[in-house]
PDB file of C-alpha atoms and ligand atoms in Angstrom:
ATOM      1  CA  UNK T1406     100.684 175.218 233.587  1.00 57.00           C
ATOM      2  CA  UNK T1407     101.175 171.395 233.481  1.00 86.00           C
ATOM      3  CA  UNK T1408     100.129 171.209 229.995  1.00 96.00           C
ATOM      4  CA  UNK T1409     102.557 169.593 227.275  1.00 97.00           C
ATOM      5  CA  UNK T1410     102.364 171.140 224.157  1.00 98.00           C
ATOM      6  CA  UNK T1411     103.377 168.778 221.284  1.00 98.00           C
ATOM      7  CA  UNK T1412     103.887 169.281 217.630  1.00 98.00           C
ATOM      8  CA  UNK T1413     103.579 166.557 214.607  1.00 98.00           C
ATOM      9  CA  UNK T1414     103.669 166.309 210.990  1.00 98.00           C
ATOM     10  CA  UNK T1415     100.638 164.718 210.027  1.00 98.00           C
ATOM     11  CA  UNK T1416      96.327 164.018 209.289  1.00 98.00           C
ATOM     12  CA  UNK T1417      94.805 164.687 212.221  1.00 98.00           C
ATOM     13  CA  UNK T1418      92.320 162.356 211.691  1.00 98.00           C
ATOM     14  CA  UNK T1419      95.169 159.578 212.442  1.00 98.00           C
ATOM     15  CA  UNK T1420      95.275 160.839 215.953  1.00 98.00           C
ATOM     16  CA  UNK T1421      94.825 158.886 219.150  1.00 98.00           C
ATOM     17  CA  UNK T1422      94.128 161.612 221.154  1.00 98.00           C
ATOM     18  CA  UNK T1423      90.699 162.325 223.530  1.00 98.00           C
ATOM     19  CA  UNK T1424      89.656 164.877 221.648  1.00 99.00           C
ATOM     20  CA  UNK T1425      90.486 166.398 218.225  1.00 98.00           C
ATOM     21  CA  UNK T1426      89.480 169.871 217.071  1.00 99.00           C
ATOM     22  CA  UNK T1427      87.800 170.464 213.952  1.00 98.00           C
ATOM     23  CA  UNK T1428      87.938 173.837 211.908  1.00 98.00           C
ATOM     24  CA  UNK T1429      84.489 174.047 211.443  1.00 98.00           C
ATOM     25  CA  UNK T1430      82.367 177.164 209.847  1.00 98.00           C
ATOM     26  CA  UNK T1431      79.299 177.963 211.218  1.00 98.00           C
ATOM     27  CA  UNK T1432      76.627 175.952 209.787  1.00 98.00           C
ATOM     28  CA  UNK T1433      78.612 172.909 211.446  1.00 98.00           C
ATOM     29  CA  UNK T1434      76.945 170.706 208.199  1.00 97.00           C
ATOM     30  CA  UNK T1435      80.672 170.293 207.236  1.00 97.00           C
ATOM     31  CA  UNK T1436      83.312 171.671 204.696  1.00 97.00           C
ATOM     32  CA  UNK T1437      86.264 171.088 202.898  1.00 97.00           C
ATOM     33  CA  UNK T1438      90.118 170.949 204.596  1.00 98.00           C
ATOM     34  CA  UNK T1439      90.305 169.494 208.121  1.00 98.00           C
ATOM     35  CA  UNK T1440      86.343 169.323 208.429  1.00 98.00           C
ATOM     36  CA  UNK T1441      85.830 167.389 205.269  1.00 98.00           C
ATOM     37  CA  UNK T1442      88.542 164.963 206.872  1.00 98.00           C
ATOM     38  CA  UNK T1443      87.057 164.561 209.911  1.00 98.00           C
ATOM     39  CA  UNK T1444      83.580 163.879 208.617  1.00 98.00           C
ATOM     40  CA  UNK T1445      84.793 161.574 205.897  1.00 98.00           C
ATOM     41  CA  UNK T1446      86.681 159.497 208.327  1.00 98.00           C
ATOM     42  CA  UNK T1447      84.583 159.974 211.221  1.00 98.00           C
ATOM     43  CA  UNK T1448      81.221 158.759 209.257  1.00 98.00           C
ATOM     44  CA  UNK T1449      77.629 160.342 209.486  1.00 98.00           C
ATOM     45  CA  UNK T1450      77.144 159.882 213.260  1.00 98.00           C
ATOM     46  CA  UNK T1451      79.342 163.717 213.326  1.00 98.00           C
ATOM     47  CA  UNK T1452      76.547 165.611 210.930  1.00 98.00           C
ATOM     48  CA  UNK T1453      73.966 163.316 212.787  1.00 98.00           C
ATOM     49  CA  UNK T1454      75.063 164.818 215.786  1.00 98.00           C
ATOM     50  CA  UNK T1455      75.770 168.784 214.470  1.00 98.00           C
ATOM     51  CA  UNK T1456      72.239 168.676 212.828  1.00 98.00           C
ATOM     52  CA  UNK T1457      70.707 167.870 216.334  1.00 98.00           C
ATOM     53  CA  UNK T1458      72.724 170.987 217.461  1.00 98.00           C
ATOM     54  CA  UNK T1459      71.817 173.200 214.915  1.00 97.00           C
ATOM     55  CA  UNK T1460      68.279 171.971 215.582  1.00 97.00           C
ATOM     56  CA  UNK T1461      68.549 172.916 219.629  1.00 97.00           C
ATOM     57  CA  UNK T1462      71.296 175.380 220.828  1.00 94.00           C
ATOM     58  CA  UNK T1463      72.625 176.522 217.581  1.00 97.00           C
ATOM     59  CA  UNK T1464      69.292 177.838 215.071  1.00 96.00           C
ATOM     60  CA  UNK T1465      71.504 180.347 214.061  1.00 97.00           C
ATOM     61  CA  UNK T1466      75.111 178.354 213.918  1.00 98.00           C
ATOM     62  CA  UNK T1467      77.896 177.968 216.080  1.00 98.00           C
ATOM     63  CA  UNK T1468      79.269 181.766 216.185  1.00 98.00           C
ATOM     64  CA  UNK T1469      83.435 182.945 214.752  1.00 98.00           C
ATOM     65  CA  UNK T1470      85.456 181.670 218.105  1.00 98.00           C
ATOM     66  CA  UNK T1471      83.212 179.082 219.741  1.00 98.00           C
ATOM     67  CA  UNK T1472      83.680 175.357 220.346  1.00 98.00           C
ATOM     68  CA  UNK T1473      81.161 172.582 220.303  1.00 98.00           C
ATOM     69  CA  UNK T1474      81.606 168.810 221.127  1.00 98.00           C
ATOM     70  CA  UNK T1475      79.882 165.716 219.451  1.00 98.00           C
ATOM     71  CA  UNK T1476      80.781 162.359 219.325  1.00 98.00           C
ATOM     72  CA  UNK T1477      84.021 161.600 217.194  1.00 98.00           C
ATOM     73  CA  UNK T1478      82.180 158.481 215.558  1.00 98.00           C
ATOM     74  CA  UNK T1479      84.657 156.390 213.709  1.00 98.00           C
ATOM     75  CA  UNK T1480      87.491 158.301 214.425  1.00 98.00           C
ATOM     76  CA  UNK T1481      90.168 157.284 217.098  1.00 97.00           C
ATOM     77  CA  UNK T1482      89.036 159.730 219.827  1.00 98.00           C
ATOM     78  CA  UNK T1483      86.132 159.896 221.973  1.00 98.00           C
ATOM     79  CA  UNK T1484      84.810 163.967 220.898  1.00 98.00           C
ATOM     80  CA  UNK T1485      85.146 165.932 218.299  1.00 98.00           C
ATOM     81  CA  UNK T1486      85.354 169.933 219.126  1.00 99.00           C
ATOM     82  CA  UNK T1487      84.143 171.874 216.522  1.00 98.00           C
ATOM     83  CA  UNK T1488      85.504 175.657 216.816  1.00 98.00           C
ATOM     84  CA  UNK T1489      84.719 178.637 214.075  1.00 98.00           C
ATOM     85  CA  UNK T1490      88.111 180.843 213.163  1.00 98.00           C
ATOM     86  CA  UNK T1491      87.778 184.215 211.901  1.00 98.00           C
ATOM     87  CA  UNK T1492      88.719 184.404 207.941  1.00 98.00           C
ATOM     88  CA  UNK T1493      91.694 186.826 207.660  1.00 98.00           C
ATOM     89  CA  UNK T1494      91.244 190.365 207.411  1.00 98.00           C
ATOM     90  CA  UNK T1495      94.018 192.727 206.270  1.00 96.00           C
ATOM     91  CA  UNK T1496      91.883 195.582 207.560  1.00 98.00           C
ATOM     92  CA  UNK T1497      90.581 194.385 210.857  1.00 98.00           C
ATOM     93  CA  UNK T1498      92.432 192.844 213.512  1.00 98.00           C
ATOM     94  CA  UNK T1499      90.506 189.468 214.244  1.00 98.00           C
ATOM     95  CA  UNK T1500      92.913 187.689 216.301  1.00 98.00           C
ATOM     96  CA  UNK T1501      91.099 187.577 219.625  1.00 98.00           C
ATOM     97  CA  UNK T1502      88.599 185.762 217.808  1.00 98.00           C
ATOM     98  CA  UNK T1503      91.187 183.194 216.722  1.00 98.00           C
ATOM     99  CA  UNK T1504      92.433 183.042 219.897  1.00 99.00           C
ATOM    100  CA  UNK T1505      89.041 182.181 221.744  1.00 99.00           C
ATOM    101  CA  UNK T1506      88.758 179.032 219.238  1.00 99.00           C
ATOM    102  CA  UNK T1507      92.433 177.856 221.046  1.00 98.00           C
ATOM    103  CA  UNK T1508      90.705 178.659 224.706  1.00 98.00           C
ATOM    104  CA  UNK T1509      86.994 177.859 224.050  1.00 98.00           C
ATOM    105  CA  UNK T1510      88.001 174.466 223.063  1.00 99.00           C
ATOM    106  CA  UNK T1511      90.167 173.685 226.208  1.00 98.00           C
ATOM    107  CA  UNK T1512      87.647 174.816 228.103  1.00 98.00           C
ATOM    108  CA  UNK T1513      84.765 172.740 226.515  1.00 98.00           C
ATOM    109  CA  UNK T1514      88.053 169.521 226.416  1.00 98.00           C
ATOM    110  CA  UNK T1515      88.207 170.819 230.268  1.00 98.00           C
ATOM    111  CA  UNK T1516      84.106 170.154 230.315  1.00 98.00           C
ATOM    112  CA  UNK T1517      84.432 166.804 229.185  1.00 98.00           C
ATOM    113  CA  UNK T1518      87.268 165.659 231.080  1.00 98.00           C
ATOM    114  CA  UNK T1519      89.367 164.930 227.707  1.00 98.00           C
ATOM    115  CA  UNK T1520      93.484 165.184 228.779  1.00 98.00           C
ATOM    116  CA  UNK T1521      94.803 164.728 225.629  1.00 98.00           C
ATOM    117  CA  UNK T1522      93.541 167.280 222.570  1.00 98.00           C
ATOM    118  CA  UNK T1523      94.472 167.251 218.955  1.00 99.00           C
ATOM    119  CA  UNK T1524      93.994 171.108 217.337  1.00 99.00           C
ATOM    120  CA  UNK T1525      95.024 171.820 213.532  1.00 99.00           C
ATOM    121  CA  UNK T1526      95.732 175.100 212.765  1.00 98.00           C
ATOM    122  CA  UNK T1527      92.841 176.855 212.359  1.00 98.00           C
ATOM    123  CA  UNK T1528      91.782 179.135 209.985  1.00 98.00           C
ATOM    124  CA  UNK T1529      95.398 178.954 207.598  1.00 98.00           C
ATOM    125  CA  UNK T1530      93.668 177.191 204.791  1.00 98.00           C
ATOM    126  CA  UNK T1531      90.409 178.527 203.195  1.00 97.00           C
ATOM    127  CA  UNK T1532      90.180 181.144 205.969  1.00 98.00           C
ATOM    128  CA  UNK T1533      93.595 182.533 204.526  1.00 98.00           C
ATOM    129  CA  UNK T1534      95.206 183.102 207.789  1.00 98.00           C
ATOM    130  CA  UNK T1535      98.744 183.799 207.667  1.00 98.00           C
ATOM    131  CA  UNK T1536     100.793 180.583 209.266  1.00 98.00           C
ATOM    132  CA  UNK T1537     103.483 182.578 211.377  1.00 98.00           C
ATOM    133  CA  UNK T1538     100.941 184.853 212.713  1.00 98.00           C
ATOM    134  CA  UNK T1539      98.525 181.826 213.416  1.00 98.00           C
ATOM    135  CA  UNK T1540     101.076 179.763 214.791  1.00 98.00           C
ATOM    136  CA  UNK T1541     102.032 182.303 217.386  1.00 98.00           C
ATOM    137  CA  UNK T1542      98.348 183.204 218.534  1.00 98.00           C
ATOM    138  CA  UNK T1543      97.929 179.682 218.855  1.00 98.00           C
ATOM    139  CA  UNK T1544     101.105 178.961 220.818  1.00 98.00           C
ATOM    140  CA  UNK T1545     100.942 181.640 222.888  1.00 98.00           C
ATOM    141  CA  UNK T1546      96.627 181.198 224.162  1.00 98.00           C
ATOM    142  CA  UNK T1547      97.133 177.164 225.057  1.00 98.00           C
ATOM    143  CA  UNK T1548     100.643 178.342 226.920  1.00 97.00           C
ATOM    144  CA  UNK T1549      98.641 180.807 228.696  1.00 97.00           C
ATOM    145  CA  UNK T1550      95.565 179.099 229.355  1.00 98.00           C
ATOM    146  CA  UNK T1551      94.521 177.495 232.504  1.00 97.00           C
ATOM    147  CA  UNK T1552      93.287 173.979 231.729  1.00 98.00           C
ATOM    148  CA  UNK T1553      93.895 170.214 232.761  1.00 98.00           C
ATOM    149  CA  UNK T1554      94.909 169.460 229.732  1.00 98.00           C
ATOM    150  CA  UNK T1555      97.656 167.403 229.809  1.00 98.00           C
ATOM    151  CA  UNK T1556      99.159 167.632 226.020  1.00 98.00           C
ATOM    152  CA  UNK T1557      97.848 169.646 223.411  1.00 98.00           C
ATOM    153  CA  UNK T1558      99.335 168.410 219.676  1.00 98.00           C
ATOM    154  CA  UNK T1559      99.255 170.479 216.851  1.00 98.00           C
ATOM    155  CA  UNK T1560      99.043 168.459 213.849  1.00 98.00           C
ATOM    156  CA  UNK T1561     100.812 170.034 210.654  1.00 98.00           C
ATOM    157  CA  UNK T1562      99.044 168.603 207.492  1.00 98.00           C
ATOM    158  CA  UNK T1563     102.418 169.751 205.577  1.00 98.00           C
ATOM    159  CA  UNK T1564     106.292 170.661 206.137  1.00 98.00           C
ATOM    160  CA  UNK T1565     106.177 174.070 205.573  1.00 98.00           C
ATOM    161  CA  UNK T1566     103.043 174.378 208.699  1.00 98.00           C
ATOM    162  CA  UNK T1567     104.896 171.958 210.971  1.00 98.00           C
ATOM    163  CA  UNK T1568     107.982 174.569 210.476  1.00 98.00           C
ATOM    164  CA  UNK T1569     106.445 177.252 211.306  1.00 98.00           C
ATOM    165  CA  UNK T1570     104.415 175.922 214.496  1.00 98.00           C
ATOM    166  CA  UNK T1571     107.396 174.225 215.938  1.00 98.00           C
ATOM    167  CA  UNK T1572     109.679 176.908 215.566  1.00 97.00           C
ATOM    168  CA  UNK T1573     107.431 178.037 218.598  1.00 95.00           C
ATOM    169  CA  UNK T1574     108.357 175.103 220.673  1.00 93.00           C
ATOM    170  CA  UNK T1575     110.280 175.737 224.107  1.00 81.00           C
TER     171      UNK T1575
HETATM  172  N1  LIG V2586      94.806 167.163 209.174  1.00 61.32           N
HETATM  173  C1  LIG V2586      95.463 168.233 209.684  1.00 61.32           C
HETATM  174  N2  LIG V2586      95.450 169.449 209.108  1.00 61.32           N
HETATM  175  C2  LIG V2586      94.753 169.576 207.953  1.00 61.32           C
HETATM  176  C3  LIG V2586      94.037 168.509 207.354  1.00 61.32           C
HETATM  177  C4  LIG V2586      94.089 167.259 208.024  1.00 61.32           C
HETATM  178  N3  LIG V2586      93.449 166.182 207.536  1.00 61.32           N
HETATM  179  N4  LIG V2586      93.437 168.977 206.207  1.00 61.32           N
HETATM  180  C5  LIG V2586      93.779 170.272 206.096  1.00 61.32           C
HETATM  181  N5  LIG V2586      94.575 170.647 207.126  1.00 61.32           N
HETATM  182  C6  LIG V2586      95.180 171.948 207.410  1.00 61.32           C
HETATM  183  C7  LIG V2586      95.274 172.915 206.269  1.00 61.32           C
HETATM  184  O1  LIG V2586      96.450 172.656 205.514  1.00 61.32           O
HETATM  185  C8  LIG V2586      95.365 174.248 207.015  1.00 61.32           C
HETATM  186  O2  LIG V2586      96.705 174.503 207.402  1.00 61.32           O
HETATM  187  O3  LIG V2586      94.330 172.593 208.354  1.00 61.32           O
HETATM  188  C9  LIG V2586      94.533 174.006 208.279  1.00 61.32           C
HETATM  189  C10 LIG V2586      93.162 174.686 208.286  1.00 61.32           C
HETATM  190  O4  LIG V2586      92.635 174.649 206.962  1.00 61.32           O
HETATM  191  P1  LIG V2586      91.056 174.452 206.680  1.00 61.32           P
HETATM  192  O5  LIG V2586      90.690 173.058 206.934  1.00 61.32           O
HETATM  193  O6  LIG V2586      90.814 175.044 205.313  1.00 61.32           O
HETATM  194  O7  LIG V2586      90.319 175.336 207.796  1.00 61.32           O
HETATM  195  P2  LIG V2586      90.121 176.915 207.904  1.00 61.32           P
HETATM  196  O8  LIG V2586      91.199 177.668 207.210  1.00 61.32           O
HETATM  197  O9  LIG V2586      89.887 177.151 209.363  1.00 61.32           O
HETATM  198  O10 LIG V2586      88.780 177.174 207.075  1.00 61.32           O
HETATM  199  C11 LIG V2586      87.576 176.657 207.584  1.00 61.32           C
HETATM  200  O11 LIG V2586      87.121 175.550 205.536  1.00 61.32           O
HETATM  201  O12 LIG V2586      86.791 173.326 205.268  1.00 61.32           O
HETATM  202  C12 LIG V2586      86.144 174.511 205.409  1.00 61.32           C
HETATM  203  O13 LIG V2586      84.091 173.930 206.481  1.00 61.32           O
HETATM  204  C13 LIG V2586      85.335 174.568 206.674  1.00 61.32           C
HETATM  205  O14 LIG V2586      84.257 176.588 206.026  1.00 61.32           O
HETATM  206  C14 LIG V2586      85.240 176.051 206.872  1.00 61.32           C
HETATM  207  C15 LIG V2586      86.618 176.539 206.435  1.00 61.32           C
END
C-alpha cells in the first residue's frame, strides 16, 4: 500500500485536502459536531446537493457504513464524503460497520480520483464511540485497504483524540 497515513491536531474544515469526510447520519440534512462544521463553513450548496440525493438514490437515507460525495462548496476541497458510523453499542459488536465508513469512503475518494482525503474520527462524539477502540478500527481498515489514495489525515478536533490516533502511527 502506497498510501501515507497522516495525523493532525486540528478543524477539519481548515483542510486543503481533495476530499474531506463528513460524519454524517442518515438523513444527510446535517447535524451537530463535524457535520454542523462542514455545512456551516461549506455554505448551502452541501444540503443543496444532499437534498437532491435524498430526493434520487437515497428516499430512505444514506444507510450506517456508506459514503456519499457532493460538492465541498466553500470549503477548501473539491468533495465532501458523507459516511454514516454506527452509534456504540455495549451489547452488539458494530465495528464492521464502522469500518466500512473508513473503506466505503476510499473507495467512493478512489471513484472520484481524489489522492489526498481528510477523515475525522467517526462516530466518537454523539455516536459515543470509544476513541482507542475507534482509533484502531480506523487505523487498521485505511492500512489494509487497497486504494490510490495517496495520504489519508486524520484530523483530531482535540489533544486527548490526536493522542490516541497517533499513538497508532508506524
Ligand atoms: N473537525 C474535526 N473533528 C471534529 C470537528 C471538526 N470541526 N467537530 C467535531 N469533531 C470531532 C469530535 O470531537 C469527535 O471526536 O469529530 C468526532 C466525531 O464526532 P461527531 O461530529 O459528533 O460525529 P459522530 O460521533 O459520528 O456522530 C454523528 O452527530 O453531528 C451529528 O449529524 C451528525 O447525527 C450525526 C452524529
Amino acid at each position: 500500500m502506497s498510501t501515507t497515513i497522516t495525523f493532525v491536531r486540528g478543524d477539519i474544515t481548515d483542510q486543503h485536502v481533495d476530499a474531506i469526510v463528513n460524519a454524517a447520519n442518515s438523513s444527510l440534512l446535517g447535524g451537530g459536531g463535524v457535520d454542523g462544521a462542514i455545512h456551516r463553513r461549506g455554505g448551502p450548496e452541501i444540503l443543496e446537493a444532499c437534498r437532491a440525493l435524498r430526493a434520487s438514490h437515497y428516499g430512505k437515507g444514506l444507510p450506517t457504513g456508506r459514503a456519499v460525495a457532493t460538492t465541498a462548496g466553500r470549503l477548501h476541497s473539491e468533495w465532501v464524503i458523507h459516511t454514516v458510523g454506527p452509534v456504540w453499542s455495549a451489547t452488539e459488536d458494530r465495528s464492521d460497520l464502522l469500518a466500512s465508513c473508513y473503506r466505503e469512503s476510499l473507495r467512493v475518494a478512489d471513484e472520484l480520483g481524489a489522492r489526498t482525503v481528510a477523515f475525522p474520527a467517526i462516530s466518537t462524539g454523539v455516536y459515543r464511540w470509544p476513541m482507542e477502540d475507534a482509533a484502531r478500527i480506523a487505523v487498521e481498515t485505511v492500512r489494509a485497504a487497497e486504494t490510490a489514495v495517496e495520504e489519508v489525515r486524520f484530523v483530531l478536533f482535540d489533544e486527548p483524540a490526536y493522542a490516541v490516533f497517533a499513538a497508532h502511527a508506524g
